[in-house]
Coordinates of C-alpha atoms and ligand atoms in Angstrom, one line a residue:
X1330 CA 0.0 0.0 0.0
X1331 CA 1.3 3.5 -0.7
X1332 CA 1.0 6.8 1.3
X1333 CA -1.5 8.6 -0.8
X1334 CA -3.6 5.4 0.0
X1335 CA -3.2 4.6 2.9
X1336 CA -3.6 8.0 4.4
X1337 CA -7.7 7.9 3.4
X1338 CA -8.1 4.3 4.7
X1339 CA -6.5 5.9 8.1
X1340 CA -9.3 8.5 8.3
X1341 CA -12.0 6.2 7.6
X1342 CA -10.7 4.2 10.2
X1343 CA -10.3 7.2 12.7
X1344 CA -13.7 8.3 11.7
X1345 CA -15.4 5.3 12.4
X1346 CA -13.7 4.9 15.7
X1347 CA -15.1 8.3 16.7
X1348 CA -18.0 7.2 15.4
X1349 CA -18.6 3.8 17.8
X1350 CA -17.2 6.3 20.5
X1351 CA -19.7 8.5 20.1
X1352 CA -22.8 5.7 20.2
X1353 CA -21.4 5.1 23.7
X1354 CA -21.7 9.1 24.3
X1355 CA -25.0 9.2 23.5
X1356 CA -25.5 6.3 25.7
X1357 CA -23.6 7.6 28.8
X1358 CA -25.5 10.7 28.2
X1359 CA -28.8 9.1 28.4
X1360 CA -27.9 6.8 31.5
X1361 CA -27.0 10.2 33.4
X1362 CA -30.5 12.1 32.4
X1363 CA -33.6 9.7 31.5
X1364 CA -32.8 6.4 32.2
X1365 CA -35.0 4.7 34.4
X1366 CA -33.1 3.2 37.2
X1367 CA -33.9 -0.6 35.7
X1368 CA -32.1 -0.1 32.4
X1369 CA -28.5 -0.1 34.6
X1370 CA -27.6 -3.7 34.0
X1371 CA -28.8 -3.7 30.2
X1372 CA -26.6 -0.4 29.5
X1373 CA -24.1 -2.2 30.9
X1374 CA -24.6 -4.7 28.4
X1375 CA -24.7 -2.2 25.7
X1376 CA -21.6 -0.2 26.7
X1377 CA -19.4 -2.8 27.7
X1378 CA -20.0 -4.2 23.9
X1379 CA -19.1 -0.6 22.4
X1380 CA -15.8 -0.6 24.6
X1381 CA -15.2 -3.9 22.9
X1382 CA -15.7 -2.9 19.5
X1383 CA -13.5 0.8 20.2
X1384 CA -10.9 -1.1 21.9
X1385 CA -10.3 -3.7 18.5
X1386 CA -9.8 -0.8 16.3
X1387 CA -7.7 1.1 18.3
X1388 CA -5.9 -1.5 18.2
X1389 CA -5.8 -3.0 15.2
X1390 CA -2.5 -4.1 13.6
X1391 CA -3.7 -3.0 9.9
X1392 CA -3.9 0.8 11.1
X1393 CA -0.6 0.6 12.4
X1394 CA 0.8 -1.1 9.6
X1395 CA -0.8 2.0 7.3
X1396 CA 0.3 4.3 9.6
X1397 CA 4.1 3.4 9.4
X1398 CA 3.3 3.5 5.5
X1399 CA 2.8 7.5 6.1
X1400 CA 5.0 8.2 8.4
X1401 CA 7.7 7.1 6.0
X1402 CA 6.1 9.1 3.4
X1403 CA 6.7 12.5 2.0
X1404 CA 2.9 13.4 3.5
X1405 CA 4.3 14.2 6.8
X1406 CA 6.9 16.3 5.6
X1407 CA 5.7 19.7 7.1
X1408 CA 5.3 18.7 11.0
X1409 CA 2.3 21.3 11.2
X1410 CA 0.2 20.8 8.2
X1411 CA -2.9 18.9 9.2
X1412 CA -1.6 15.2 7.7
X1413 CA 1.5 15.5 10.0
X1414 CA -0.8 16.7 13.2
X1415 CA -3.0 13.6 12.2
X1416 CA -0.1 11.3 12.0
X1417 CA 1.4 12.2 15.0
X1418 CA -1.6 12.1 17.4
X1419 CA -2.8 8.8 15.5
X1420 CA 0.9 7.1 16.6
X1421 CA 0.4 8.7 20.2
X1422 CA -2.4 6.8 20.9
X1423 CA -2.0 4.2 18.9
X1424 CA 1.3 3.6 20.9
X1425 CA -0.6 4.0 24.3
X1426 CA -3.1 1.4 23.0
X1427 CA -1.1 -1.1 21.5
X1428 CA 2.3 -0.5 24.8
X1429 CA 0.3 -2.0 27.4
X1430 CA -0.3 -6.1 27.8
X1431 CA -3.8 -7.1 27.2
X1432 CA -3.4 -8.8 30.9
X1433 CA -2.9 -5.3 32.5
X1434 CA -5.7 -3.3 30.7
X1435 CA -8.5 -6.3 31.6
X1436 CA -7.0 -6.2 35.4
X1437 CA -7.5 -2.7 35.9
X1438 CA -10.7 -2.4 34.2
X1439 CA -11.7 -5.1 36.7
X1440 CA -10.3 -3.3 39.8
X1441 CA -11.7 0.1 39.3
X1442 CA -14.7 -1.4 38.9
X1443 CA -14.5 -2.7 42.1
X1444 CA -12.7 0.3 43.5
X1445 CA -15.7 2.9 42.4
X1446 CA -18.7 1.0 44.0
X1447 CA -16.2 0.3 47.3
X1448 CA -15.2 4.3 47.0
X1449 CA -19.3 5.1 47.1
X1450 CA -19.7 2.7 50.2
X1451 CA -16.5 4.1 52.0
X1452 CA -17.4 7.8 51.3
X1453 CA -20.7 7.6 52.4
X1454 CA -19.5 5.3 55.7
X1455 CA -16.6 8.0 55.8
X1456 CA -14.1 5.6 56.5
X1457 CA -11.0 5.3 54.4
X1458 CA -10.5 1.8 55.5
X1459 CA -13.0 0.3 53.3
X1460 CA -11.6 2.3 50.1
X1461 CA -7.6 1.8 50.5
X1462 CA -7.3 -1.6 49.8
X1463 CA -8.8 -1.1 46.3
X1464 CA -6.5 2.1 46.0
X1465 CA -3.4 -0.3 46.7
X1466 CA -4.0 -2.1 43.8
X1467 CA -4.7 0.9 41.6
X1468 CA -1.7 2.6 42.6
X1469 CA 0.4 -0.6 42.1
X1470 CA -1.4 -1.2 38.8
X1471 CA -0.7 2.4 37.4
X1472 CA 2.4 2.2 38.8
X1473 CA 2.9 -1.0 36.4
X1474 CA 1.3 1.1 33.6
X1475 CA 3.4 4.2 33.9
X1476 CA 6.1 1.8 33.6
X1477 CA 4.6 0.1 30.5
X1478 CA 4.2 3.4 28.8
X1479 CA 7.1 6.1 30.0
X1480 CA 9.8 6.2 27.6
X1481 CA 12.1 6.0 30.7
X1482 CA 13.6 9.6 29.9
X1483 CA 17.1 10.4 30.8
X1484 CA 17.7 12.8 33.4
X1485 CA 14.0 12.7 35.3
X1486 CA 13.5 11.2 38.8
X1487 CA 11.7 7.7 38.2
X1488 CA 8.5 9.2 40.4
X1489 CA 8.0 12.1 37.8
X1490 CA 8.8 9.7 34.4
X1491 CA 6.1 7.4 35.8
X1492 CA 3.7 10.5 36.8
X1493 CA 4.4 11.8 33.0
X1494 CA 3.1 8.9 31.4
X1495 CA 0.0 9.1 33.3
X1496 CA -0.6 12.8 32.9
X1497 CA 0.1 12.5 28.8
X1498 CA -3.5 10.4 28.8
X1499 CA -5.1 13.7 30.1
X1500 CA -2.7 16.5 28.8
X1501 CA -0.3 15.1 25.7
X1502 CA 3.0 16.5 25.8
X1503 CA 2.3 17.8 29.7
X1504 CA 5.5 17.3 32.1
X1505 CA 5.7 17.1 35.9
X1506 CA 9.2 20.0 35.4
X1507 CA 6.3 22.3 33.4
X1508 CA 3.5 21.9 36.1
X1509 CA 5.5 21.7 39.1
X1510 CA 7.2 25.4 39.1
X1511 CA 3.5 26.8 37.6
X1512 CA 2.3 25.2 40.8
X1513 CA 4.7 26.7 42.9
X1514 CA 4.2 29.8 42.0
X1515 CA 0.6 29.7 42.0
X1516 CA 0.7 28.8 45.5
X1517 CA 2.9 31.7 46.9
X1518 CA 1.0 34.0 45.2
X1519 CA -2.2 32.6 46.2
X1520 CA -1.6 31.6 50.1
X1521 CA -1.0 35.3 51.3
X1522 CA -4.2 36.5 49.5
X1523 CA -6.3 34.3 51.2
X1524 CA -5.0 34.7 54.2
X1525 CA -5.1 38.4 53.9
X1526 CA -8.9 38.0 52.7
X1527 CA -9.6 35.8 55.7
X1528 CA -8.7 38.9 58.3
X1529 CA -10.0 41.6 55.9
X1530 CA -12.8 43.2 57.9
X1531 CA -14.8 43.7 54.6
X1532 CA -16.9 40.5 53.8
X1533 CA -19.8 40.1 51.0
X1534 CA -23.7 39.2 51.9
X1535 CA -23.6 35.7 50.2
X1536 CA -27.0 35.4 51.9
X1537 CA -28.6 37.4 48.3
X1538 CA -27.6 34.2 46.4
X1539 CA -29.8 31.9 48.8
X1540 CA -33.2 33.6 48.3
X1541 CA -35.6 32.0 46.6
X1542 CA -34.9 31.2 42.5
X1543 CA -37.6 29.0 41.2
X1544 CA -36.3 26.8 38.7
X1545 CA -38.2 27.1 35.4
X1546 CA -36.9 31.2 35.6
X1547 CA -33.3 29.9 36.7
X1548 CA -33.2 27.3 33.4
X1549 CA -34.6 30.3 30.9
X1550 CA -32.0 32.4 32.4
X1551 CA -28.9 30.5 31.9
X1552 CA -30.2 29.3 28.7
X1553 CA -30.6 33.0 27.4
X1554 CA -26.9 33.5 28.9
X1555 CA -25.4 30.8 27.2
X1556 CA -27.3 31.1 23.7
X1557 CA -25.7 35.6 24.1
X1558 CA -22.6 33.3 24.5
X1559 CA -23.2 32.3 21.4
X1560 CA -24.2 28.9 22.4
X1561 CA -26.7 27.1 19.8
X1562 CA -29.2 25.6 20.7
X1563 CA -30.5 24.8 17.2
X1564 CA -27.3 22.0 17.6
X1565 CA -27.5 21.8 21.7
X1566 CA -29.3 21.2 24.8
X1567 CA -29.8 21.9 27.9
X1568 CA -30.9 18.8 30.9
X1569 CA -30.8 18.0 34.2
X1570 CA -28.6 15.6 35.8
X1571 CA -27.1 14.6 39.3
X1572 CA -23.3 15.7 38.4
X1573 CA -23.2 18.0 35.2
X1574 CA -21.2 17.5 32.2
X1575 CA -20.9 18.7 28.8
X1576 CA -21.1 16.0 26.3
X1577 CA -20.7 16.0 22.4
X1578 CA -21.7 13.3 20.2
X1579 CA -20.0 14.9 17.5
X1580 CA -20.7 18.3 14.5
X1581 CA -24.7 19.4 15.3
X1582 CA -24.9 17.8 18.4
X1583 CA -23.8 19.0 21.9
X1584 CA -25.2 18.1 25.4
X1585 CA -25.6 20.5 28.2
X1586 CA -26.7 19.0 31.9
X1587 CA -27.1 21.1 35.0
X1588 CA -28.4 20.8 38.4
X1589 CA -31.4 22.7 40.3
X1590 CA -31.1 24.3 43.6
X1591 CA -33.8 26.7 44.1
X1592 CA -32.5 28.6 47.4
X1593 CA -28.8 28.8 45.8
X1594 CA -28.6 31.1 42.5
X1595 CA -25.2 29.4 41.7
X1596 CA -25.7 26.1 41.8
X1597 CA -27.4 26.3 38.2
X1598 CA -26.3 29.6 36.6
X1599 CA -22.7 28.8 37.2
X1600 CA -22.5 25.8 36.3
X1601 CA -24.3 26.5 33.2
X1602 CA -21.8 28.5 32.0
X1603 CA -18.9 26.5 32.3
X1604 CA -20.7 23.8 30.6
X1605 CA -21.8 26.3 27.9
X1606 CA -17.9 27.0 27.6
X1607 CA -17.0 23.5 27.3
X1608 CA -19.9 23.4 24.5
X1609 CA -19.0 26.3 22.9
X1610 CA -15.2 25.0 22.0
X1611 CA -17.3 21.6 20.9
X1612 CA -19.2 23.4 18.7
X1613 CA -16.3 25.4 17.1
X1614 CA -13.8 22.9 16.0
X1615 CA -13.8 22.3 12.6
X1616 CA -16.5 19.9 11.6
X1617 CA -15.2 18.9 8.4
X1618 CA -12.3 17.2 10.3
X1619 CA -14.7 15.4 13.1
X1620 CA -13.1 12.1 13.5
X1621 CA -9.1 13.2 13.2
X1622 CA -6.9 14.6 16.0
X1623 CA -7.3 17.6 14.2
X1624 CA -11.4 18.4 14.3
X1625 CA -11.1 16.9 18.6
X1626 CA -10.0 19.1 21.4
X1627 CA -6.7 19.6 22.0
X1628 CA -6.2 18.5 25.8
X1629 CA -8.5 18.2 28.8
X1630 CA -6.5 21.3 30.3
X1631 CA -7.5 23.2 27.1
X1632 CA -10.9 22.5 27.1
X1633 CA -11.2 23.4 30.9
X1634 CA -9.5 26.7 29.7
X1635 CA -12.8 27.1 27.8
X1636 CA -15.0 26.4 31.1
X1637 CA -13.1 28.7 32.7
X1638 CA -13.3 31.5 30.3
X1639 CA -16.5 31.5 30.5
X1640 CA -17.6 31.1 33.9
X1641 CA -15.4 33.1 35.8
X1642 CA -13.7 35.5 33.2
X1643 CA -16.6 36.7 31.9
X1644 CA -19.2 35.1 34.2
X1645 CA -17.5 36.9 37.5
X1646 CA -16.7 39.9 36.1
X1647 CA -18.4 43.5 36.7
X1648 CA -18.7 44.5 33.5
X1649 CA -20.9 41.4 32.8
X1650 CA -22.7 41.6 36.1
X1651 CA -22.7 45.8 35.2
X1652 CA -24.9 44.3 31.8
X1653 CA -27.0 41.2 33.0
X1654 CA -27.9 42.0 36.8
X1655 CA -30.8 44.3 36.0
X1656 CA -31.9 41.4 33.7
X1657 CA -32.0 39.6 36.4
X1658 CA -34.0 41.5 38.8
X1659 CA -36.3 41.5 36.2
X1660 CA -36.4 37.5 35.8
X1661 CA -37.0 37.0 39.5
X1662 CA -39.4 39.7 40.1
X1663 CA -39.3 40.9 43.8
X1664 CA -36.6 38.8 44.8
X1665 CA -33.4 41.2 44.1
X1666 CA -35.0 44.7 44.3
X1667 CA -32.8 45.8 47.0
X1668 CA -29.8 44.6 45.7
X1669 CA -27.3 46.6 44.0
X1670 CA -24.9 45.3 41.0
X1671 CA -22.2 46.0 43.0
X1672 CA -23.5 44.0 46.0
X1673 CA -24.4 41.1 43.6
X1674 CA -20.5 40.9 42.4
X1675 CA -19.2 40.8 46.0
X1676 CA -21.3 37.8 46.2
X1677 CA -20.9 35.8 43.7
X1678 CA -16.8 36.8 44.1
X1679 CA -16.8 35.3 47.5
X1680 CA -13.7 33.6 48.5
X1681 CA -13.3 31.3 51.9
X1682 CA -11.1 28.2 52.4
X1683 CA -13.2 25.3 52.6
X1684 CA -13.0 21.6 52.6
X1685 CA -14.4 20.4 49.3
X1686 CA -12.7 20.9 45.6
X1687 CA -16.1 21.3 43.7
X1688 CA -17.6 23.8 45.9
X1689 CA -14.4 26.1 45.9
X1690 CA -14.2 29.3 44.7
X1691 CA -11.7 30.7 41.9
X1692 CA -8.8 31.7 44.4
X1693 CA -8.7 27.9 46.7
X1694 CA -9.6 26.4 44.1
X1695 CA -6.1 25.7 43.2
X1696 CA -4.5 24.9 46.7
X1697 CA -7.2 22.2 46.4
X1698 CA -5.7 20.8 42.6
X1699 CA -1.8 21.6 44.1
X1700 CA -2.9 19.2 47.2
X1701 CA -4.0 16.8 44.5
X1702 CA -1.0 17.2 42.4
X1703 CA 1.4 16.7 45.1
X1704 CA 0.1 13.3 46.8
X1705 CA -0.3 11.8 43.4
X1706 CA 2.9 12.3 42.7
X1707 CA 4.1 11.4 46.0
X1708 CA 2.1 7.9 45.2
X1709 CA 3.1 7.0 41.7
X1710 CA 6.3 7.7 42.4
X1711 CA 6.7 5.6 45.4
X1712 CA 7.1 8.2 48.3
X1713 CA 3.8 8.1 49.8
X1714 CA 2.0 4.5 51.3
X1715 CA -1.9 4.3 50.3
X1716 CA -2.1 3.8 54.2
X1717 CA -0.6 6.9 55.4
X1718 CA -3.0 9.4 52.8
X1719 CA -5.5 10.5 55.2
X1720 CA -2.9 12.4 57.3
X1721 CA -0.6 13.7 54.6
X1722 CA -3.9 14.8 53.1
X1723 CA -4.9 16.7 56.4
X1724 CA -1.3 17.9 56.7
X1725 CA -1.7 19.7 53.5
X1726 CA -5.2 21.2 53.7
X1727 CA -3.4 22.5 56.7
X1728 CA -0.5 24.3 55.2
X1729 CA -2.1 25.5 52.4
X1730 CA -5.5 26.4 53.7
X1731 CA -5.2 26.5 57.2
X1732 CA -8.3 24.0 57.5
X1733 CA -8.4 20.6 58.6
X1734 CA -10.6 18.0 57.6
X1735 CA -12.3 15.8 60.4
X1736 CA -13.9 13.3 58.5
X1737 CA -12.5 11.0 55.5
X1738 CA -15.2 12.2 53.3
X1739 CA -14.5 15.5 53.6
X1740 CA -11.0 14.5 53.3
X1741 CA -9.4 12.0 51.2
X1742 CA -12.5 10.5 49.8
X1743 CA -14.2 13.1 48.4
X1744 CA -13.4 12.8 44.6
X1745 CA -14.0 9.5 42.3
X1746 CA -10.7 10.2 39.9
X1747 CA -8.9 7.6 41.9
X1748 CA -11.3 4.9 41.9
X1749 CA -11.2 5.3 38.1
X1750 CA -7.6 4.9 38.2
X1751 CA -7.5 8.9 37.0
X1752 CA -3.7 9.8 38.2
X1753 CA -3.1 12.7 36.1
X1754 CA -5.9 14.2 35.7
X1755 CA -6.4 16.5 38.4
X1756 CA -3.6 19.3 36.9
X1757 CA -5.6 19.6 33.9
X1758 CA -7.9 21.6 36.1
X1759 CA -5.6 24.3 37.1
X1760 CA -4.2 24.3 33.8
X1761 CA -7.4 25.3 32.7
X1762 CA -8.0 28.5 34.8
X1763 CA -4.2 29.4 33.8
X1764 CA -4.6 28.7 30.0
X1765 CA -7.8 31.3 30.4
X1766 CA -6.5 33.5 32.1
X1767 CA -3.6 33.9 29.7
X1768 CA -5.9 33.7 26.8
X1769 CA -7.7 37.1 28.5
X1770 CA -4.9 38.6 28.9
X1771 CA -3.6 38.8 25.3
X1772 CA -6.8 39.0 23.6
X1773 CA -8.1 42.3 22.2
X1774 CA -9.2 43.9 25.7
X1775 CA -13.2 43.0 25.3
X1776 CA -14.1 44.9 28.7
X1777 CA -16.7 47.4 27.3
X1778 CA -18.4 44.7 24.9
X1779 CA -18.8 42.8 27.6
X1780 CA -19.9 45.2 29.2
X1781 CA -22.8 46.5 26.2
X1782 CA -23.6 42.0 26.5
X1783 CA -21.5 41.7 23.6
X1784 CA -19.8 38.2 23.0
X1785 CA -19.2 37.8 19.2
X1786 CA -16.1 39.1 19.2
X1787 CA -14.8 37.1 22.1
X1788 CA -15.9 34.1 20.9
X1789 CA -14.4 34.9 17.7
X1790 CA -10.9 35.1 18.8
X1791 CA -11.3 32.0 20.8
X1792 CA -12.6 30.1 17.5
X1793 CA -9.8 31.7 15.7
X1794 CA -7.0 30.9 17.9
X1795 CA -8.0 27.6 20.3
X1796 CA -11.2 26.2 18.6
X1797 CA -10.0 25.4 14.9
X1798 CA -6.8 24.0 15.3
X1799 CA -8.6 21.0 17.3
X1800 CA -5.3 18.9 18.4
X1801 CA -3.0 20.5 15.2
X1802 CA -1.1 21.5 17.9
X1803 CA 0.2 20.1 21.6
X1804 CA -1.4 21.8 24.7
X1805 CA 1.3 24.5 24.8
X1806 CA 1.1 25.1 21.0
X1807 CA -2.2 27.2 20.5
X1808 CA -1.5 29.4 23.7
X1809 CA 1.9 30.2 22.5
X1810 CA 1.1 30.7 18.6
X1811 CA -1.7 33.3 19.7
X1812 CA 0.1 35.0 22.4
X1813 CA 3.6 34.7 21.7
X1814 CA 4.9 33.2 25.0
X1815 CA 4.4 30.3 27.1
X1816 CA 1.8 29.8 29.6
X1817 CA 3.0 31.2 33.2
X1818 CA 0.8 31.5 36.3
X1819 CA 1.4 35.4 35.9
X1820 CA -2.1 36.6 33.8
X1821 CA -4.0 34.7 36.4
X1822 CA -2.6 35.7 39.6
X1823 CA -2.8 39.4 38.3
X1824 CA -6.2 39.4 37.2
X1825 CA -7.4 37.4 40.7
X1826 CA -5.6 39.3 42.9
X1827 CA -6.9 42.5 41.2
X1828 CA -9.9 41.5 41.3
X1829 CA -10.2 40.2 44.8
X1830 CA -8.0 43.5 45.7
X1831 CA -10.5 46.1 45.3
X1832 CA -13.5 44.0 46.5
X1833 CA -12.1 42.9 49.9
X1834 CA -9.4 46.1 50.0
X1835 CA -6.7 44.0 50.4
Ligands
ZN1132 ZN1 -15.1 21.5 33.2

């Protein structure tokens, strides 16, 4: 077979791969919003066959013979033309499919199973005993992995080799030596703030976001948020689940989910917009390319960056809340007439060091993701014993937040990535808010269309720079091609702790 053959027969391939992918999408969508509880055990059925069926063609030897055929070829010859891109991400993952024994992949599918119905038990029993002797076997099985995977790079400590073959599942092309000084200097930055907003005598009235909100006016109004966005709805959705996600089953089709609270304004509106971010870079890469590296998103860290954007550089801001608060007086009628804007901003800006990731605002948020990072790391690489995480989780929360949990669920137990075996994935979170924050910073300055509820031309420079090069380029690339410099911590510590300056006057 030649290259100008075999490259075709590798999209088709590609495309139908992302095709049986998506069937399971649609599936997993369903299973978190209408299923009735009895179809459990028959989805199970269904989505354990379409795991199956993905896993064969990942794997198959014919792609990989095709794809040597190109690589050999004069196709790839520009390493940034959209063949190349393709090439290279198709041998990335073809290379993490076809690396590790068939033995190893059945195991751990079989013990994080096991490990995410024992990690529901143990969290709601709040005792970390029940949980850690599935996490032994995770950590020794990812451990097993990493080493299955890592090229064994000269020059790194064996911990962070192992850690970077886990994190390239999540982030391709992410190192522990990038995220660890990112994280450091997050955290000196972001300690003293907190501290300093913990003693400053000025404090917001949360207590405005926990009136009453009925829920048919809080869906209409994150709806008509997210479609100003520029959200479609025409190719979109927006339903209800238990924990919200953004799913897309590929071009036209984009799934929204939220959850009600009706005495908590940001349970629902919030959240809606970082989904509607996550949606919004679904719905902008190229649909022509759906099925290659190049129409997919470039990195979870990337697409969080889109979240992000959204929610909290744009969602938090005054001149958005300057624009959309009398809007929203008038779609709660009564509720918010002696509120002020500026009252309203304070609020929904609050910042206090709690116990659990999820419900953190933007400044902890991430000390709780640097925790994360840390222990991980500590684990894979053979520093830390499963047995002795519940205090060197305390410890931490300690140091970095001044807090201390007293129960395991509150603790250690509070997040499912690792009972899914998900090592690695918890940096991609704080890359996200960085990556946004960097993307703000170097973007035309949009403050006073924001501030007139214009989005077009935000969204437009984030289609034109982050949204249409899908995964052309690694992580790193499309932040550094439309800013010209690598992603530092700088843009978001300066934009938080302006932010949080003037409203606390710290
Ligand atoms: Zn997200």
């Amino acid at each position: 077979m030649t290259a100008p053959d075999a490259y075709p027969a590798l999209v088709t391939d590609a495309k139908e791969l992302a095709v049986l992918q998506s069937c399971a999408a649609v599936l997993g969508w369903d299973q978190q919003t209408y299923m009735p509880k009895g179809g459990g055990a028959f989805r199970g059925d269904q989505l354990g066959l379409l795991a199956k069926l993905c896993h064969a063609k990942a794997t198959d030897p014919a792609f990989g013979e095709r794809l040597a055929v190109v690589e050999a070829s004069d196709l790839v010859r520009d390493p940034e033309s959209v063949i190349a891109a393709n090439v290279r991400e198709w041998r990335h993952g073809y290379d993490r499919a076809t690396k590790l024994p068939a033995r190893l992949v059945e195991e751990l599918a079989r013990v994080t199973t096991a490990a995410q119905e024992a990690w529901v038990v143990a969290k709601g029993k709040s005792d970390f005993a029940l949980f850690r002797p599935h996490l032994e076997k995770i950590v020794a099985l990812k451990r097993e992995e990493a080493s299955a995977l890592s090229s064994g790079g000269t020059g790194l400590r064996a911990g962070d080799a192992l850690y970077d073959a886990l994190l390239d599942e999540y982030e391709p092309g992410g190192t522990t030596a990038e995220l660890r000084p990112l994280f450091a200097s997050l955290t000196a930055e972001l300690v003293p703030i907190i501290q300093a907003i913990g003693e400053a005598g000025k404090k917001p009235d949360e207590s405005v976001l926990r009136r009453e909100f009925p829920v048919d006016r809080q869906k209409w109004f994150a709806e008509g948020v997210a479609a100003a966005f520029g959200f479609d709805f025409t190719a979109g959705r927006l339903d209800t689940t238990s924990h919200p996600f953004c799913s897309a089953f590929g071009p036209g089709d984009c799934r929204l989910t939220t959850r009600y609270n009706p005495r908590f304004f940001n349970e629902c509106f919030f959240g809606v917009l970082h989904e509607a971010g996550h949606g919004l870079y679904e719905q902008g890469l190229p649909a022509d390319l759906f099925g290659t590296p190049c129409g997919a998103y470039c990195s979870l860290g990337v697409h969080e960056s889109q979240s992000r954007f959204w929610e909290n550089l744009i969602g938090r801001s005054r001149p958005f809340w300057e624009h959309v608060f009398p809007r929203l007086q008038q779609a709660f009628p009564g509720t918010l007439t002696d509120v002020t804007a500026d009252r309203w901003h304070f609020a929904v800006n609050a910042v206090k060091p709690s116990l659990i990731r999820v419900e953190a605002d933007e400044a902890t948020y991430n000390l709780h993701v640097a925790i994360r990072f840390e222990l991980e790391l500590a684990l894979i690489g053979g520093e830390l014993a499963v047995a002795d995480l519940p205090g060197a989780w305390a410890d931490k929360y300690e140091s970095f937040l001044g807090i201390r949990p007293a129960t395991d669920a509150e603790g250690c137990l509070q997040d499912i990535h690792w009972s899914f075996g998900g090592f690695g994935y918890f940096p991609t979170y704080t890359l996200g808010n960085l990556h946004a924050a960097h993307y703000f910073a170097h973007m035309p300055d949009p403050t006073d269309a924001i501030r007139r509820g214009e989005f077009r031309d935000v969204l437009g420079w984030l289609r034109a720079n982050v949204h249409t090069h899908g995964r052309r380029f690694r992580s790193g690339g499309p932040t550094r091609r439309a800013t010209r410099t690598p992603l530092t911590a700088e843009a978001f510590s300066k934009s938080l702790t302006g932010k949080l300056g003037e409203l606390y006057g710290v």
